[in-house]
C-alpha atoms as a printed R data frame, in Angstrom:
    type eleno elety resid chain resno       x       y       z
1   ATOM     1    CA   UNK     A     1  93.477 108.779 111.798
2   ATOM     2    CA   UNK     A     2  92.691 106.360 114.837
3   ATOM     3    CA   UNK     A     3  95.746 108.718 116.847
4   ATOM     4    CA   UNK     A     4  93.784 111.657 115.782
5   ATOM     5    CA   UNK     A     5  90.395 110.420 116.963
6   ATOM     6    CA   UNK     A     6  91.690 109.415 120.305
7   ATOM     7    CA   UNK     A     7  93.434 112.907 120.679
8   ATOM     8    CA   UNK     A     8  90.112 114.785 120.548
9   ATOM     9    CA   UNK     A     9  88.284 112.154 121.741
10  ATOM    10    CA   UNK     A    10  87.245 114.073 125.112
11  ATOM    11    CA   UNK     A    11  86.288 117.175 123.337
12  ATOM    12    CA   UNK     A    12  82.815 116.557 122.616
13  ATOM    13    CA   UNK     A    13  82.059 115.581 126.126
14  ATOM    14    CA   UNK     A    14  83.878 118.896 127.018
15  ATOM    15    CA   UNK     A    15  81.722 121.071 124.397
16  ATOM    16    CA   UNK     A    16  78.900 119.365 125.784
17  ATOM    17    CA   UNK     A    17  79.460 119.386 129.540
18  ATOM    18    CA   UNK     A    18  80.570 123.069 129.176
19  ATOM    19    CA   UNK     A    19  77.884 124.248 127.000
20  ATOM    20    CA   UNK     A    20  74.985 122.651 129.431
21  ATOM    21    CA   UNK     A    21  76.283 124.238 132.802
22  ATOM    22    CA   UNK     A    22  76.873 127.724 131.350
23  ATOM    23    CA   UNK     A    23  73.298 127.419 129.897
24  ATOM    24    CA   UNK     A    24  72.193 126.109 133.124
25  ATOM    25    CA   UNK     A    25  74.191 128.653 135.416
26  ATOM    26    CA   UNK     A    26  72.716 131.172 132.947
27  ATOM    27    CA   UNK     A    27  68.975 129.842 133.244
28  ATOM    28    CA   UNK     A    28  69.475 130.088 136.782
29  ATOM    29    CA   UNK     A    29  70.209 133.564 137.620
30  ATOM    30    CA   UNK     A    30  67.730 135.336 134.614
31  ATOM    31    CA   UNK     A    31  64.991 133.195 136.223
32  ATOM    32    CA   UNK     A    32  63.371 135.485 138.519
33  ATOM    33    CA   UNK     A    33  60.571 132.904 139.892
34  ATOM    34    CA   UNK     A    34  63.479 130.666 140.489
35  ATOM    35    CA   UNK     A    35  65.585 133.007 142.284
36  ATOM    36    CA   UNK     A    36  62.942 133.364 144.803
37  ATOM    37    CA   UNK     A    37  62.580 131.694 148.265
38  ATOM    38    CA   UNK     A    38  58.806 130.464 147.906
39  ATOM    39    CA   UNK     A    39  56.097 130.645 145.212
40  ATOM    40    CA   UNK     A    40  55.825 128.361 142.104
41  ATOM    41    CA   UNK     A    41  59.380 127.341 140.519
42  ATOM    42    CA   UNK     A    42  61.230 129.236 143.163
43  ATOM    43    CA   UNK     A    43  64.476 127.335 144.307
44  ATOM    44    CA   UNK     A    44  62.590 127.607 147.944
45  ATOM    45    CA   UNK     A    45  59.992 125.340 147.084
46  ATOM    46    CA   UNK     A    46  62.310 123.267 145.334
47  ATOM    47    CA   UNK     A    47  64.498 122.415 147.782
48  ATOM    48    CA   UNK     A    48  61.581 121.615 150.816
49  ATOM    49    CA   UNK     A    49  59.893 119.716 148.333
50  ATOM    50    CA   UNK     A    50  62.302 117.254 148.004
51  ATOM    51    CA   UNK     A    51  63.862 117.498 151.263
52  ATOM    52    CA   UNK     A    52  62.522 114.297 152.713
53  ATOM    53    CA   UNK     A    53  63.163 112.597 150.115
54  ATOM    54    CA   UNK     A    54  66.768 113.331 149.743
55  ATOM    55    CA   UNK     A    55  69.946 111.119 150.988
56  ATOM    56    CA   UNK     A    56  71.027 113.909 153.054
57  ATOM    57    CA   UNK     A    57  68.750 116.057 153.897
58  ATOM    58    CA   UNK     A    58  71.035 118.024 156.211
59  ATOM    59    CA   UNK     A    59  72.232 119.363 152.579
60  ATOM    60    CA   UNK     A    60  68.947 120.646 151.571
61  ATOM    61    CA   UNK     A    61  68.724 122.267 155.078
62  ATOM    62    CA   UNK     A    62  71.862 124.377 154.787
63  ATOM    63    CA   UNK     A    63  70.117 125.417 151.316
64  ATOM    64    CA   UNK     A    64  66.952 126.605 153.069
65  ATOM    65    CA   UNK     A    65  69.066 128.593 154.840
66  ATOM    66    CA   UNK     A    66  69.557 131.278 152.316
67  ATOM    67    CA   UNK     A    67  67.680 130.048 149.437
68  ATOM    68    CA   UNK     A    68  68.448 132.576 146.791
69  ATOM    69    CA   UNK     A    69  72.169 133.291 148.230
70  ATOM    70    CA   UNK     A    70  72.571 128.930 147.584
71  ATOM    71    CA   UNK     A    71  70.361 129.543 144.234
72  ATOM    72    CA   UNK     A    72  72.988 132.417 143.398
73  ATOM    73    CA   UNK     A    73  75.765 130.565 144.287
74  ATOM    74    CA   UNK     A    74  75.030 127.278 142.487
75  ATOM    75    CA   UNK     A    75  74.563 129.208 139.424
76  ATOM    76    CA   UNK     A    76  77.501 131.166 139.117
77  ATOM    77    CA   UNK     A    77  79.424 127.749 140.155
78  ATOM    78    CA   UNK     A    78  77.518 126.222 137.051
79  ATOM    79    CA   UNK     A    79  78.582 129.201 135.126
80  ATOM    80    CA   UNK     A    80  82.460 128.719 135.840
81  ATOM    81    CA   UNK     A    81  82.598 125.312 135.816
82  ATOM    82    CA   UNK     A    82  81.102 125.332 132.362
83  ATOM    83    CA   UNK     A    83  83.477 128.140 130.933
84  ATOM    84    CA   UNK     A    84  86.259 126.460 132.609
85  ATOM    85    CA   UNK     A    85  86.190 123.287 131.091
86  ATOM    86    CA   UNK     A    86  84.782 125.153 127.373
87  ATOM    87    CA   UNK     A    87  88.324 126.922 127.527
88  ATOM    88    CA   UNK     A    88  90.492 124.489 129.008
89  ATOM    89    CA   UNK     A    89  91.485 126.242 131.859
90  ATOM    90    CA   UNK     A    90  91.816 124.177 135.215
91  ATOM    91    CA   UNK     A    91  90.222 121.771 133.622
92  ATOM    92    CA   UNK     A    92  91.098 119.185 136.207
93  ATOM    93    CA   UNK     A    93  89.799 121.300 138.899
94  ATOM    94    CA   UNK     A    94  86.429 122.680 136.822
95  ATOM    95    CA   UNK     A    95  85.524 118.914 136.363
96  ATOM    96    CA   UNK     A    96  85.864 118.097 139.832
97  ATOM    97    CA   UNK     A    97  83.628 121.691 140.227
98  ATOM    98    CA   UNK     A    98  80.973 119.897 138.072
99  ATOM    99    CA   UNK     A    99  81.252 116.675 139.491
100 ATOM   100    CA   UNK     A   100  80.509 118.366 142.815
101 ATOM   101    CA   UNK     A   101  77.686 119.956 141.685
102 ATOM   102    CA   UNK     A   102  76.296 116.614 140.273
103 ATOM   103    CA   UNK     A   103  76.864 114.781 143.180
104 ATOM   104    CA   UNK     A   104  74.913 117.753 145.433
105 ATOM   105    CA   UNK     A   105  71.971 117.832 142.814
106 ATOM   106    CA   UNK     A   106  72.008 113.671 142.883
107 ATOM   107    CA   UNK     A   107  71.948 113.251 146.373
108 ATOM   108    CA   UNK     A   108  69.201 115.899 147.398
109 ATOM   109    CA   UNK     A   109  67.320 116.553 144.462
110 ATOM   110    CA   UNK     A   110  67.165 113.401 142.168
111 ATOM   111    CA   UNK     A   111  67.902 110.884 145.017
112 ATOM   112    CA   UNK     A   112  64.331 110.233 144.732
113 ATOM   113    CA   UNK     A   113  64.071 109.105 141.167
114 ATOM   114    CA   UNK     A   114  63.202 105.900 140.643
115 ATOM   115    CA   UNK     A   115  64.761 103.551 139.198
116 ATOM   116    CA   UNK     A   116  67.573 105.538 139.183
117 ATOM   117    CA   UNK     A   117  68.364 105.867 135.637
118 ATOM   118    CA   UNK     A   118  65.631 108.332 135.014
119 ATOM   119    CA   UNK     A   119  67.969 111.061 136.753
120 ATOM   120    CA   UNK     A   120  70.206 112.750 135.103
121 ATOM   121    CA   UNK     A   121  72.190 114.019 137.996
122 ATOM   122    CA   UNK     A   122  74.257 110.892 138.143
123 ATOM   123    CA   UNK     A   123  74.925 110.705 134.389
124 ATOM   124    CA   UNK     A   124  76.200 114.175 134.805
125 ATOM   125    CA   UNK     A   125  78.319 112.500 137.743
126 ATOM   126    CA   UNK     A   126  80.032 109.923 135.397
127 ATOM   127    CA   UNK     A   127  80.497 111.852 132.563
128 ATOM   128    CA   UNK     A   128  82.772 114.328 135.011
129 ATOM   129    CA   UNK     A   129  85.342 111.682 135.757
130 ATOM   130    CA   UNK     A   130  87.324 111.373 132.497
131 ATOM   131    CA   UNK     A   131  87.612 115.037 132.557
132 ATOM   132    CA   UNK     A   132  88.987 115.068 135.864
133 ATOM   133    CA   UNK     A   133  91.107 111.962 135.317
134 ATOM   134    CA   UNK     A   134  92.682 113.392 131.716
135 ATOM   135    CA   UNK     A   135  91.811 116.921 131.939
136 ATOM   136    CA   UNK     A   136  91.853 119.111 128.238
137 ATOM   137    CA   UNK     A   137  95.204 118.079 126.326
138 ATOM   138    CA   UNK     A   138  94.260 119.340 123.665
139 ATOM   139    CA   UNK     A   139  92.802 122.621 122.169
140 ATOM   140    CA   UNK     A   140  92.573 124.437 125.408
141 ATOM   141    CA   UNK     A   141  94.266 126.884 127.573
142 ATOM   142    CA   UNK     A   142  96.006 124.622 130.025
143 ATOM   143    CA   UNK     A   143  98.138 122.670 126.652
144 ATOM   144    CA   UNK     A   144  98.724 126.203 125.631
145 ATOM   145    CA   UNK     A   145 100.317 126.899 129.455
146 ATOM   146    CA   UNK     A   146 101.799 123.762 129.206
147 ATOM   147    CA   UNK     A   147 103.694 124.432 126.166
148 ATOM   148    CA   UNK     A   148 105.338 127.466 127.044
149 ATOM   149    CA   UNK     A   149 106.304 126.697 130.209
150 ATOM   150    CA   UNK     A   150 108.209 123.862 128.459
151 ATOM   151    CA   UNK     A   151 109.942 126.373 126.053
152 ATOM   152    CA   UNK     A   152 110.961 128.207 128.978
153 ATOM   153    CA   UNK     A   153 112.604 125.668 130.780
154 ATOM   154    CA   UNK     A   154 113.916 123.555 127.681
């Protein structure tokens, strides 16, 4: 049983982790006030708002740039990241996706919380690294790869 347990034990943090960035990728782009370079909610006025207030602000500047095209962007990142490591596919390399994205959204926009356990962003940081360190052994697409490249070559 205690074999078992530690076999699935990343799963829940997958379902989780997976579940929350496709909803959030998904909030994202049917969100028309966010998807908007200024007014009320729009990413725009999110990202000058905390722009001096962020550890590197020259991130928040590229942002400004294109607003909606970053807004866009981030989403759909969000949205493969999060049906990346749901599946099991590239795990590895959809954690390090969402571990990206947390580090982005903890250095510009939550960089500013205080004390810093109030942000999530960094949370969202940590909870990345087993799933790039281990990546989805189990019940996923990349053990089902796995396995039959092994019966190929065996």
């Amino acid at each position: 049983m205690r074999e078992r347990a530690a076999r699935y034990a990343l799963l829940p943090l997958r379902v989780f982790l997976g579940v929350t960035f496709v909803y959030a990728g998904l909030d994202k782009l049917t969100d028309s006030g966010f998807l908007s370079a200024s007014g009320n909610g729009s990413i725009g006025e999110l990202m000058r708002g905390v722009r001096d207030t962020s550890a590197v602000p020259v991130l928040v500047d590229w942002a400004l740039l294109s607003p909606v095209g970053f807004a866009v962007l981030l989403a759909i990142g969000e949205i493969a990241v999060g049906l990346g490591v749901l599946v099991g596919l590239l795990t590895r390399v959809a954690a390090t996706g969402g571990a990206l994205i947390s580090l982005s959204l903890w250095l510009t926009v939550s960089w500013q919380v205080s004390p810093y356990y109030y942000g999530n962003d960094l949370a969202y940081l940590m909870a990345w690294i087993p799933l790039i360190l281990a990546g989805a052994p189990y019940l996923s697409l990349d053990s089902l790869i796995r396995s039959r490249r092994s019966r190929r070559t065996a």
